[in-house]
PDB file of C-alpha atoms in Angstrom:
ATOM      1  CA  MET A   1     -21.326  28.504  17.299  1.00 58.00           C
ATOM      2  CA  THR A   2     -20.879  24.945  18.339  1.00 71.00           C
ATOM      3  CA  SER A   3     -17.387  23.574  17.856  1.00 93.00           C
ATOM      4  CA  LEU A   4     -16.986  20.184  16.149  1.00 95.00           C
ATOM      5  CA  THR A   5     -16.487  16.883  18.026  1.00 97.00           C
ATOM      6  CA  ASP A   6     -13.436  14.945  17.345  1.00 97.00           C
ATOM      7  CA  ASN A   7     -15.398  12.352  15.437  1.00 98.00           C
ATOM      8  CA  GLU A   8     -16.845  15.024  13.183  1.00 98.00           C
ATOM      9  CA  ARG A   9     -13.283  16.526  12.604  1.00 98.00           C
ATOM     10  CA  VAL A  10     -11.928  12.866  11.770  1.00 98.00           C
ATOM     11  CA  ALA A  11     -14.964  12.361   9.286  1.00 98.00           C
ATOM     12  CA  LEU A  12     -14.213  15.546   7.540  1.00 98.00           C
ATOM     13  CA  VAL A  13     -10.472  14.744   7.136  1.00 98.00           C
ATOM     14  CA  ASN A  14     -11.453  11.301   5.841  1.00 98.00           C
ATOM     15  CA  THR A  15     -13.866  12.733   3.246  1.00 98.00           C
ATOM     16  CA  ALA A  16     -10.971  15.189   2.362  1.00 98.00           C
ATOM     17  CA  LEU A  17      -8.809  12.227   1.674  1.00 98.00           C
ATOM     18  CA  TYR A  18     -11.192  10.981  -0.891  1.00 98.00           C
ATOM     19  CA  ASP A  19     -11.942  14.335  -2.246  1.00 98.00           C
ATOM     20  CA  ALA A  20      -8.222  14.952  -3.163  1.00 98.00           C
ATOM     21  CA  MET A  21      -8.240  11.631  -4.910  1.00 97.00           C
ATOM     22  CA  GLU A  22     -11.272  12.451  -6.956  1.00 97.00           C
ATOM     23  CA  GLN A  23      -9.705  15.909  -8.069  1.00 96.00           C
ATOM     24  CA  GLY A  24      -6.291  14.474  -8.592  1.00 95.00           C
ATOM     25  CA  ASP A  25      -4.837  16.860  -5.959  1.00 97.00           C
ATOM     26  CA  HIS A  26      -1.564  15.452  -5.005  1.00 97.00           C
ATOM     27  CA  SER A  27      -0.514  18.554  -2.774  1.00 97.00           C
ATOM     28  CA  THR A  28      -3.687  18.076  -0.505  1.00 98.00           C
ATOM     29  CA  LEU A  29      -3.118  14.393  -0.248  1.00 97.00           C
ATOM     30  CA  GLN A  30       0.442  15.064   0.887  1.00 97.00           C
ATOM     31  CA  ARG A  31      -0.906  17.493   3.620  1.00 98.00           C
ATOM     32  CA  LEU A  32      -3.368  15.056   4.831  1.00 98.00           C
ATOM     33  CA  TRP A  33      -0.833  12.114   5.418  1.00 98.00           C
ATOM     34  CA  LEU A  34       1.055  11.967   8.596  1.00 98.00           C
ATOM     35  CA  ASP A  35       4.611  13.597   8.395  1.00 97.00           C
ATOM     36  CA  SER A  36       6.527  12.602  11.505  1.00 93.00           C
ATOM     37  CA  PRO A  37      10.029  11.147  11.903  1.00 91.00           C
ATOM     38  CA  ASP A  38       9.009   8.778  14.637  1.00 90.00           C
ATOM     39  CA  THR A  39       5.865   7.250  13.057  1.00 93.00           C
ATOM     40  CA  GLU A  40       6.020   5.268   9.654  1.00 97.00           C
ATOM     41  CA  VAL A  41       2.794   5.431   7.628  1.00 98.00           C
ATOM     42  CA  SER A  42       1.431   2.454   5.497  1.00 98.00           C
ATOM     43  CA  CYS A  43      -0.998   1.887   2.864  1.00 98.00           C
ATOM     44  CA  VAL A  44      -2.462  -1.168   1.276  1.00 98.00           C
ATOM     45  CA  HIS A  45      -4.258  -0.579  -2.046  1.00 97.00           C
ATOM     46  CA  PRO A  46      -6.753  -3.467  -3.107  1.00 94.00           C
ATOM     47  CA  GLY A  47      -4.383  -6.064  -4.636  1.00 93.00           C
ATOM     48  CA  TRP A  48      -1.163  -4.241  -3.943  1.00 96.00           C
ATOM     49  CA  PRO A  49       1.467  -5.384  -1.238  1.00 97.00           C
ATOM     50  CA  VAL A  50       1.791  -3.180   1.822  1.00 98.00           C
ATOM     51  CA  LEU A  51       3.521   0.078   1.186  1.00 98.00           C
ATOM     52  CA  ARG A  52       5.588   1.380   4.158  1.00 98.00           C
ATOM     53  CA  GLY A  53       7.059   5.086   4.474  1.00 97.00           C
ATOM     54  CA  ARG A  54       5.602   8.456   3.387  1.00 97.00           C
ATOM     55  CA  GLY A  55       7.612   8.671   0.180  1.00 97.00           C
ATOM     56  CA  GLU A  56       6.276   5.211  -0.999  1.00 98.00           C
ATOM     57  CA  VAL A  57       2.859   5.814  -0.103  1.00 98.00           C
ATOM     58  CA  LEU A  58       2.650   9.059  -1.702  1.00 98.00           C
ATOM     59  CA  ARG A  59       4.194   7.815  -4.891  1.00 98.00           C
ATOM     60  CA  SER A  60       1.542   5.128  -5.070  1.00 98.00           C
ATOM     61  CA  TYR A  61      -1.254   7.947  -5.150  1.00 97.00           C
ATOM     62  CA  ALA A  62       0.672   9.694  -7.688  1.00 97.00           C
ATOM     63  CA  LEU A  63       0.791   6.504  -9.865  1.00 96.00           C
ATOM     64  CA  ILE A  64      -2.839   5.907  -9.266  1.00 93.00           C
ATOM     65  CA  MET A  65      -3.751   9.434 -10.362  1.00 92.00           C
ATOM     66  CA  ALA A  66      -1.507   9.449 -13.315  1.00 91.00           C
ATOM     67  CA  ASN A  67      -3.266   6.256 -14.552  1.00 87.00           C
ATOM     68  CA  THR A  68      -6.813   7.096 -13.848  1.00 87.00           C
ATOM     69  CA  ASP A  69      -8.647   9.664 -16.067  1.00 85.00           C
ATOM     70  CA  TYR A  70     -11.821   9.557 -13.925  1.00 89.00           C
ATOM     71  CA  ILE A  71     -12.629   8.226 -10.202  1.00 93.00           C
ATOM     72  CA  GLN A  72     -15.473   8.986  -7.941  1.00 96.00           C
ATOM     73  CA  PHE A  73     -16.077   7.637  -4.481  1.00 97.00           C
ATOM     74  CA  PHE A  74     -19.449   7.145  -2.838  1.00 97.00           C
ATOM     75  CA  LEU A  75     -18.713   6.234   0.909  1.00 98.00           C
ATOM     76  CA  THR A  76     -21.247   4.014   2.573  1.00 98.00           C
ATOM     77  CA  ASP A  77     -21.183   2.328   6.139  1.00 98.00           C
ATOM     78  CA  VAL A  78     -18.882   5.061   7.511  1.00 98.00           C
ATOM     79  CA  GLU A  79     -18.028   4.420  11.097  1.00 98.00           C
ATOM     80  CA  VAL A  80     -15.690   6.696  13.123  1.00 98.00           C
ATOM     81  CA  SER A  81     -14.289   5.664  16.559  1.00 98.00           C
ATOM     82  CA  VAL A  82     -11.896   8.128  18.510  1.00 98.00           C
ATOM     83  CA  MET A  83      -9.632   7.197  21.408  1.00 97.00           C
ATOM     84  CA  THR A  84      -7.573   9.967  22.728  1.00 97.00           C
ATOM     85  CA  ASP A  85      -4.987  10.810  19.888  1.00 97.00           C
ATOM     86  CA  THR A  86      -5.949   7.810  17.639  1.00 98.00           C
ATOM     87  CA  ALA A  87      -9.159   7.414  15.187  1.00 98.00           C
ATOM     88  CA  LEU A  88     -10.288   4.660  13.182  1.00 98.00           C
ATOM     89  CA  VAL A  89     -12.821   4.937  10.224  1.00 98.00           C
ATOM     90  CA  THR A  90     -14.284   2.054   8.544  1.00 98.00           C
ATOM     91  CA  CYS A  91     -16.293   2.372   5.480  1.00 98.00           C
ATOM     92  CA  THR A  92     -17.260   0.909   2.176  1.00 98.00           C
ATOM     93  CA  GLU A  93     -15.854   2.675  -0.969  1.00 98.00           C
ATOM     94  CA  ASN A  94     -18.089   2.428  -3.742  1.00 97.00           C
ATOM     95  CA  ILE A  95     -15.858   3.274  -6.642  1.00 95.00           C
ATOM     96  CA  LEU A  96     -16.611   4.347 -10.236  1.00 94.00           C
ATOM     97  CA  SER A  97     -13.378   4.778 -12.147  1.00 91.00           C
ATOM     98  CA  GLY A  98     -12.333   5.178 -15.733  1.00 84.00           C
ATOM     99  CA  ALA A  99      -8.926   4.038 -17.320  1.00 71.00           C
ATOM    100  CA  PRO A 100      -7.173   5.963 -19.785  1.00 70.00           C
ATOM    101  CA  ALA A 101      -8.853   5.894 -23.259  1.00 74.00           C
ATOM    102  CA  GLU A 102      -7.332   4.064 -26.219  1.00 78.00           C
ATOM    103  CA  GLU A 103      -7.866   6.791 -28.638  1.00 80.00           C
ATOM    104  CA  GLU A 104      -7.378  10.630 -27.483  1.00 79.00           C
ATOM    105  CA  GLY A 105     -10.272  12.515 -27.019  1.00 74.00           C
ATOM    106  CA  GLN A 106     -12.365   9.544 -25.953  1.00 75.00           C
ATOM    107  CA  LEU A 107     -13.535   8.216 -22.585  1.00 71.00           C
ATOM    108  CA  GLY A 108     -11.914   5.268 -21.193  1.00 75.00           C
ATOM    109  CA  PRO A 109     -14.086   2.346 -20.012  1.00 81.00           C
ATOM    110  CA  LEU A 110     -15.928   2.963 -16.523  1.00 86.00           C
ATOM    111  CA  VAL A 111     -15.554   0.298 -13.924  1.00 88.00           C
ATOM    112  CA  GLY A 112     -17.362  -0.202 -10.685  1.00 90.00           C
ATOM    113  CA  GLN A 113     -15.690  -1.648  -7.817  1.00 92.00           C
ATOM    114  CA  LEU A 114     -16.583  -2.075  -4.048  1.00 96.00           C
ATOM    115  CA  VAL A 115     -13.658  -1.780  -1.511  1.00 97.00           C
ATOM    116  CA  VAL A 116     -14.010  -2.020   2.302  1.00 98.00           C
ATOM    117  CA  ALA A 117     -11.526   0.365   3.870  1.00 98.00           C
ATOM    118  CA  THR A 118      -9.962   1.000   7.217  1.00 98.00           C
ATOM    119  CA  ASN A 119      -8.371   4.433   7.792  1.00 98.00           C
ATOM    120  CA  VAL A 120      -6.375   5.133  10.897  1.00 98.00           C
ATOM    121  CA  PHE A 121      -5.674   8.781  11.876  1.00 98.00           C
ATOM    122  CA  ARG A 122      -3.291  10.337  14.513  1.00 98.00           C
ATOM    123  CA  ARG A 123      -4.001  13.733  16.152  1.00 97.00           C
ATOM    124  CA  THR A 124      -1.099  16.095  15.499  1.00 97.00           C
ATOM    125  CA  GLU A 125      -0.403  19.826  16.320  1.00 95.00           C
ATOM    126  CA  ASP A 126      -1.795  20.404  12.611  1.00 96.00           C
ATOM    127  CA  GLY A 127      -5.053  18.344  13.184  1.00 97.00           C
ATOM    128  CA  TRP A 128      -5.945  14.850  12.257  1.00 98.00           C
ATOM    129  CA  LYS A 129      -3.610  13.216   9.845  1.00 98.00           C
ATOM    130  CA  VAL A 130      -3.817   9.824   7.941  1.00 98.00           C
ATOM    131  CA  TRP A 131      -1.599   7.196   9.516  1.00 98.00           C
ATOM    132  CA  SER A 132      -2.625   4.169   7.619  1.00 98.00           C
ATOM    133  CA  HIS A 133      -5.007   3.117   4.818  1.00 98.00           C
ATOM    134  CA  HIS A 134      -5.926  -0.400   4.165  1.00 98.00           C
ATOM    135  CA  GLY A 135      -8.462  -1.344   1.223  1.00 98.00           C
ATOM    136  CA  SER A 136      -9.786  -4.729   0.530  1.00 97.00           C
ATOM    137  CA  PRO A 137     -11.828  -5.809  -2.520  1.00 95.00           C
ATOM    138  CA  VAL A 138     -15.296  -6.950  -1.931  1.00 94.00           C
ATOM    139  CA  LEU A 139     -15.893 -10.087  -3.950  1.00 88.00           C
ATOM    140  CA  ALA A 140     -19.046  -9.947  -6.041  1.00 75.00           C
ATOM    141  CA  GLU A 141     -21.597 -12.492  -4.925  1.00 71.00           C
ATOM    142  CA  SER A 142     -24.032 -14.426  -7.356  1.00 63.00           C
ATOM    143  CA  ASP A 143     -26.867 -16.749  -6.556  1.00 60.00           C
ATOM    144  CA  ASP A 144     -24.621 -19.773  -6.863  1.00 59.00           C
ATOM    145  CA  ASP A 145     -22.189 -18.324  -4.179  1.00 53.00           C
ATOM    146  CA  GLU A 146     -24.396 -19.485  -1.273  1.00 54.00           C
ATOM    147  CA  PRO A 147     -22.792 -21.768   1.119  1.00 53.00           C
ATOM    148  CA  GLY A 148     -23.431 -25.560  -0.149  1.00 49.00           C
ATOM    149  CA  GLY A 149     -24.911 -24.063  -3.575  1.00 46.00           C
ATOM    150  CA  PRO A 150     -28.661 -24.007  -4.122  1.00 46.00           C
ATOM    151  CA  GLU A 151     -29.518 -26.837  -1.822  1.00 46.00           C
ATOM    152  CA  GLY A 152     -28.312 -24.767   1.185  1.00 45.00           C
ATOM    153  CA  PRO A 153     -25.480 -25.039   3.634  1.00 43.00           C
ATOM    154  CA  ALA A 154     -23.045 -27.893   3.252  1.00 44.00           C
ATOM    155  CA  ASP A 155     -23.033 -30.363   6.108  1.00 45.00           C
ATOM    156  CA  ASP A 156     -19.496 -29.760   7.343  1.00 44.00           C
ATOM    157  CA  GLY A 157     -20.161 -30.814  10.825  1.00 45.00           C
ATOM    158  CA  LEU A 158     -20.229 -27.249  12.165  1.00 41.00           C
ATOM    159  CA  LEU A 159     -24.018 -26.865  12.029  1.00 41.00           C
ATOM    160  CA  PRO A 160     -26.442 -28.449  14.390  1.00 43.00           C
ATOM    161  CA  GLY A 161     -28.844 -30.966  12.974  1.00 43.00           C
TER     162      GLY A 161
END
C-alpha cells in the first residue's frame, strides 16, 4: 500500500473544503480551517472585504450557506505546491449556484460564475488545515473586449512598430 504525498494530501483537503460548501456542512468546514491561537486565518470571498479571524471567517461561510439553496463547484486548473509546512493551491472555481426561491417549493434562479482562488494550508498535528482563502471573480470577455477593440491593440507606445 502506497502512502499519499503531501501534494495529494493537500489536494484532498482542498477538495473537502469545496465538498463541505456544496453539502452545507458547517461542522466539516470548521474542522478544515486552522484553529491556532498564534496564527490568524483570513478569507476574501469575491466582492467582499478581507475577513480576519476564525470566528469572522466561519460566520461568513454560515451566512453564505444560509442564503444559498444550491451550490456546486467544478474545479479546474488546480495546481498544488508544498514547501515544508505550508502549501498553496491555485484553481478556477466554476460555480453553479441558486439563490433562494421567491415562492416556497420553487427553485431559485441558477447563476454561473468563474472565480480564481488561492487557498493556503498549514501542516498541523491533525493534518493540513486551511489558513487563508482568496477568491476573485473572473470578468466575462466579449469580442469587443480585445485591447484596442476590433482593429487590434491600441498604440500606447508599449508595442514595437
